Amino acid sequence: MLKILLAIDGSENALRAVSYLIKRATAAKDQYQVSLVNVQYPLHGTVASFINGAQVKQYHHDEGTKALAPAQALLDGAGIAHTEHLFVGEPAEVISRFARENGCDEIVIGNRGLGNIGSLLVGSVASKIIHLSEVPVVLVK
């Protein structure tokens, strides 16, 4: 059984990663245990000071659930079992830590496809995950 962490941010890039994993899973004889992970950035301190903690928590839950829904639908349609995990924090750090702590064999993430120069100038969650991760990372364009 391969333990795959599928990082989902709600973007088209993330859905391409889901499609890639579905194709791979249907072609492989291995069984996959898929963890869908969404990490929400914390709200800026000035915003969080105007609403209570329960509202902030509900906001992060709602946004994470909304981001995961299309990926869940695709995996359900393909008959691939998965679990969902919602977090708040710095995405690359949280994803890398989750993979390590849960014994994941691989991280699959969509890549924005900016190229080398774009990644240097802009930076990306995917490139940070590559540097932090102790397991292989598959970037899907």
mmCIF file of C-alpha atoms in Angstrom:
data_model
loop_
_atom_site.group_PDB
_atom_site.id
_atom_site.type_symbol
_atom_site.label_atom_id
_atom_site.label_comp_id
_atom_site.label_asym_id
_atom_site.label_seq_id
_atom_site.Cartn_x
_atom_site.Cartn_y
_atom_site.Cartn_z
ATOM 1 C CA MET A 1 0.000 0.000 0.000
ATOM 2 C CA LEU A 2 1.461 3.333 -1.074
ATOM 3 C CA LYS A 3 0.704 6.289 1.187
ATOM 4 C CA ILE A 4 0.288 9.368 -0.982
ATOM 5 C CA LEU A 5 -0.142 12.923 0.277
ATOM 6 C CA LEU A 6 -2.048 14.924 -2.321
ATOM 7 C CA ALA A 7 -1.686 18.641 -1.602
ATOM 8 C CA ILE A 8 -4.806 20.555 -2.619
ATOM 9 C CA ASP A 9 -5.193 24.334 -2.748
ATOM 10 C CA GLY A 10 -8.372 24.472 -4.847
ATOM 11 C CA SER A 11 -6.575 25.534 -8.049
ATOM 12 C CA GLU A 12 -6.697 24.022 -11.531
ATOM 13 C CA ASN A 13 -3.087 22.960 -10.972
ATOM 14 C CA ALA A 14 -4.155 20.908 -7.964
ATOM 15 C CA LEU A 15 -6.927 19.265 -9.989
ATOM 16 C CA ARG A 16 -4.370 18.270 -12.636
ATOM 17 C CA ALA A 17 -2.429 16.572 -9.844
ATOM 18 C CA VAL A 18 -5.603 14.716 -8.829
ATOM 19 C CA SER A 19 -6.183 13.596 -12.434
ATOM 20 C CA TYR A 20 -2.558 12.439 -12.676
ATOM 21 C CA LEU A 21 -2.929 10.389 -9.505
ATOM 22 C CA ILE A 22 -6.192 8.848 -10.730
ATOM 23 C CA LYS A 23 -4.568 7.767 -14.008
ATOM 24 C CA ARG A 24 -1.595 6.369 -12.154
ATOM 25 C CA ALA A 25 -3.738 4.529 -9.613
ATOM 26 C CA THR A 26 -5.977 2.934 -12.239
ATOM 27 C CA ALA A 27 -2.951 1.761 -14.252
ATOM 28 C CA ALA A 28 -1.001 0.436 -11.254
ATOM 29 C CA LYS A 29 -1.509 -2.784 -9.409
ATOM 30 C CA ASP A 30 -0.539 -1.144 -6.117
ATOM 31 C CA GLN A 31 -3.167 0.054 -3.691
ATOM 32 C CA TYR A 32 -3.112 3.706 -2.741
ATOM 33 C CA GLN A 33 -3.912 5.299 0.584
ATOM 34 C CA VAL A 34 -4.514 8.956 -0.331
ATOM 35 C CA SER A 35 -4.469 11.829 2.147
ATOM 36 C CA LEU A 36 -5.928 15.045 0.739
ATOM 37 C CA VAL A 37 -4.275 17.933 2.553
ATOM 38 C CA ASN A 38 -5.293 21.576 2.442
ATOM 39 C CA VAL A 39 -3.401 24.237 4.361
ATOM 40 C CA GLN A 40 -4.923 27.660 4.870
ATOM 41 C CA TYR A 41 -2.684 30.626 5.603
ATOM 42 C CA PRO A 42 -3.435 32.249 8.973
ATOM 43 C CA LEU A 43 -5.445 35.450 8.822
ATOM 44 C CA HIS A 44 -3.461 38.645 9.156
ATOM 45 C CA GLY A 45 -3.378 39.829 12.770
ATOM 46 C CA THR A 46 -5.344 43.000 12.109
ATOM 47 C CA VAL A 47 -8.209 41.047 10.550
ATOM 48 C CA ALA A 48 -8.222 38.414 13.278
ATOM 49 C CA SER A 49 -8.485 41.098 15.974
ATOM 50 C CA PHE A 50 -11.954 42.101 14.743
ATOM 51 C CA ILE A 51 -13.536 38.646 14.837
ATOM 52 C CA ASN A 52 -13.533 35.968 17.495
ATOM 53 C CA GLY A 53 -11.544 32.723 17.451
ATOM 54 C CA ALA A 54 -14.557 30.561 16.630
ATOM 55 C CA GLN A 55 -15.305 32.663 13.555
ATOM 56 C CA VAL A 56 -11.687 32.417 12.389
ATOM 57 C CA LYS A 57 -11.727 28.649 12.900
ATOM 58 C CA GLN A 58 -15.031 28.350 10.995
ATOM 59 C CA TYR A 59 -13.670 30.503 8.161
ATOM 60 C CA HIS A 60 -10.582 28.296 7.761
ATOM 61 C CA HIS A 61 -12.727 25.142 7.896
ATOM 62 C CA ASP A 62 -15.149 26.470 5.267
ATOM 63 C CA GLU A 63 -12.368 27.603 2.917
ATOM 64 C CA GLY A 64 -10.493 24.304 3.290
ATOM 65 C CA THR A 65 -13.625 22.252 2.712
ATOM 66 C CA LYS A 66 -14.440 24.310 -0.393
ATOM 67 C CA ALA A 67 -10.907 23.795 -1.752
ATOM 68 C CA LEU A 68 -11.036 20.012 -1.198
ATOM 69 C CA ALA A 69 -14.524 19.418 -2.649
ATOM 70 C CA PRO A 70 -13.587 19.118 -6.370
ATOM 71 C CA ALA A 71 -10.677 16.776 -5.570
ATOM 72 C CA GLN A 72 -12.932 14.642 -3.380
ATOM 73 C CA ALA A 73 -15.497 14.398 -6.174
ATOM 74 C CA LEU A 74 -12.884 13.276 -8.708
ATOM 75 C CA LEU A 75 -11.423 10.650 -6.365
ATOM 76 C CA ASP A 76 -14.898 9.410 -5.365
ATOM 77 C CA GLY A 77 -15.825 9.107 -9.046
ATOM 78 C CA ALA A 78 -12.696 7.022 -9.668
ATOM 79 C CA GLY A 79 -13.378 4.837 -6.629
ATOM 80 C CA ILE A 80 -10.167 5.859 -4.849
ATOM 81 C CA ALA A 81 -10.444 5.954 -1.074
ATOM 82 C CA HIS A 82 -9.090 9.037 0.655
ATOM 83 C CA THR A 83 -9.053 10.978 3.884
ATOM 84 C CA GLU A 84 -9.218 14.749 4.231
ATOM 85 C CA HIS A 85 -7.033 16.897 6.433
ATOM 86 C CA LEU A 86 -7.391 20.647 7.006
ATOM 87 C CA PHE A 87 -4.668 22.766 8.597
ATOM 88 C CA VAL A 88 -3.747 26.392 9.176
ATOM 89 C CA GLY A 89 -0.130 27.454 8.844
ATOM 90 C CA GLU A 90 2.691 27.793 6.336
ATOM 91 C CA PRO A 91 1.750 25.269 3.617
ATOM 92 C CA ALA A 92 5.191 23.869 2.738
ATOM 93 C CA GLU A 93 6.126 23.312 6.376
ATOM 94 C CA VAL A 94 2.779 21.754 7.296
ATOM 95 C CA ILE A 95 2.707 19.469 4.230
ATOM 96 C CA SER A 96 6.286 18.299 4.742
ATOM 97 C CA ARG A 97 5.671 17.642 8.453
ATOM 98 C CA PHE A 98 2.420 15.768 7.746
ATOM 99 C CA ALA A 99 4.202 13.533 5.220
ATOM 100 C CA ARG A 100 6.983 12.762 7.688
ATOM 101 C CA GLU A 101 4.732 12.169 10.706
ATOM 102 C CA ASN A 102 2.302 9.968 8.765
ATOM 103 C CA GLY A 103 4.877 7.862 6.930
ATOM 104 C CA CYS A 104 3.842 9.018 3.462
ATOM 105 C CA ASP A 105 5.769 7.458 0.581
ATOM 106 C CA GLU A 106 5.268 10.408 -1.740
ATOM 107 C CA ILE A 107 3.852 13.922 -2.053
ATOM 108 C CA VAL A 108 1.946 14.862 -5.223
ATOM 109 C CA ILE A 109 1.353 18.541 -5.883
ATOM 110 C CA GLY A 110 0.316 20.699 -8.810
ATOM 111 C CA ASN A 111 2.959 23.086 -10.133
ATOM 112 C CA ARG A 112 2.195 26.489 -11.545
ATOM 113 C CA GLY A 113 4.710 25.967 -14.342
ATOM 114 C CA LEU A 114 6.482 29.305 -13.995
ATOM 115 C CA GLY A 115 9.844 27.901 -15.040
ATOM 116 C CA ASN A 116 13.212 28.401 -13.346
ATOM 117 C CA ILE A 117 13.329 32.198 -13.523
ATOM 118 C CA GLY A 118 9.722 32.597 -12.399
ATOM 119 C CA SER A 119 10.300 30.282 -9.449
ATOM 120 C CA LEU A 120 13.380 32.229 -8.411
ATOM 121 C CA LEU A 121 11.581 35.548 -8.520
ATOM 122 C CA VAL A 122 8.220 34.500 -7.163
ATOM 123 C CA GLY A 123 9.019 31.462 -5.036
ATOM 124 C CA SER A 124 6.459 28.731 -4.624
ATOM 125 C CA VAL A 125 5.018 26.301 -2.153
ATOM 126 C CA ALA A 126 6.082 23.440 -4.435
ATOM 127 C CA SER A 127 9.757 24.431 -4.439
ATOM 128 C CA LYS A 128 9.721 24.863 -0.654
ATOM 129 C CA ILE A 129 8.188 21.403 -0.254
ATOM 130 C CA ILE A 130 10.955 19.917 -2.419
ATOM 131 C CA HIS A 131 13.564 21.426 -0.098
ATOM 132 C CA LEU A 132 11.817 20.462 3.141
ATOM 133 C CA SER A 133 10.485 17.023 2.254
ATOM 134 C CA GLU A 134 12.187 13.800 3.233
ATOM 135 C CA VAL A 135 10.085 11.832 0.702
ATOM 136 C CA PRO A 136 9.876 12.073 -3.089
ATOM 137 C CA VAL A 137 7.791 14.951 -4.448
ATOM 138 C CA VAL A 138 5.965 14.668 -7.773
ATOM 139 C CA LEU A 139 5.206 17.993 -9.433
ATOM 140 C CA VAL A 140 2.379 17.826 -11.963
ATOM 141 C CA LYS A 141 2.163 20.513 -14.659
#
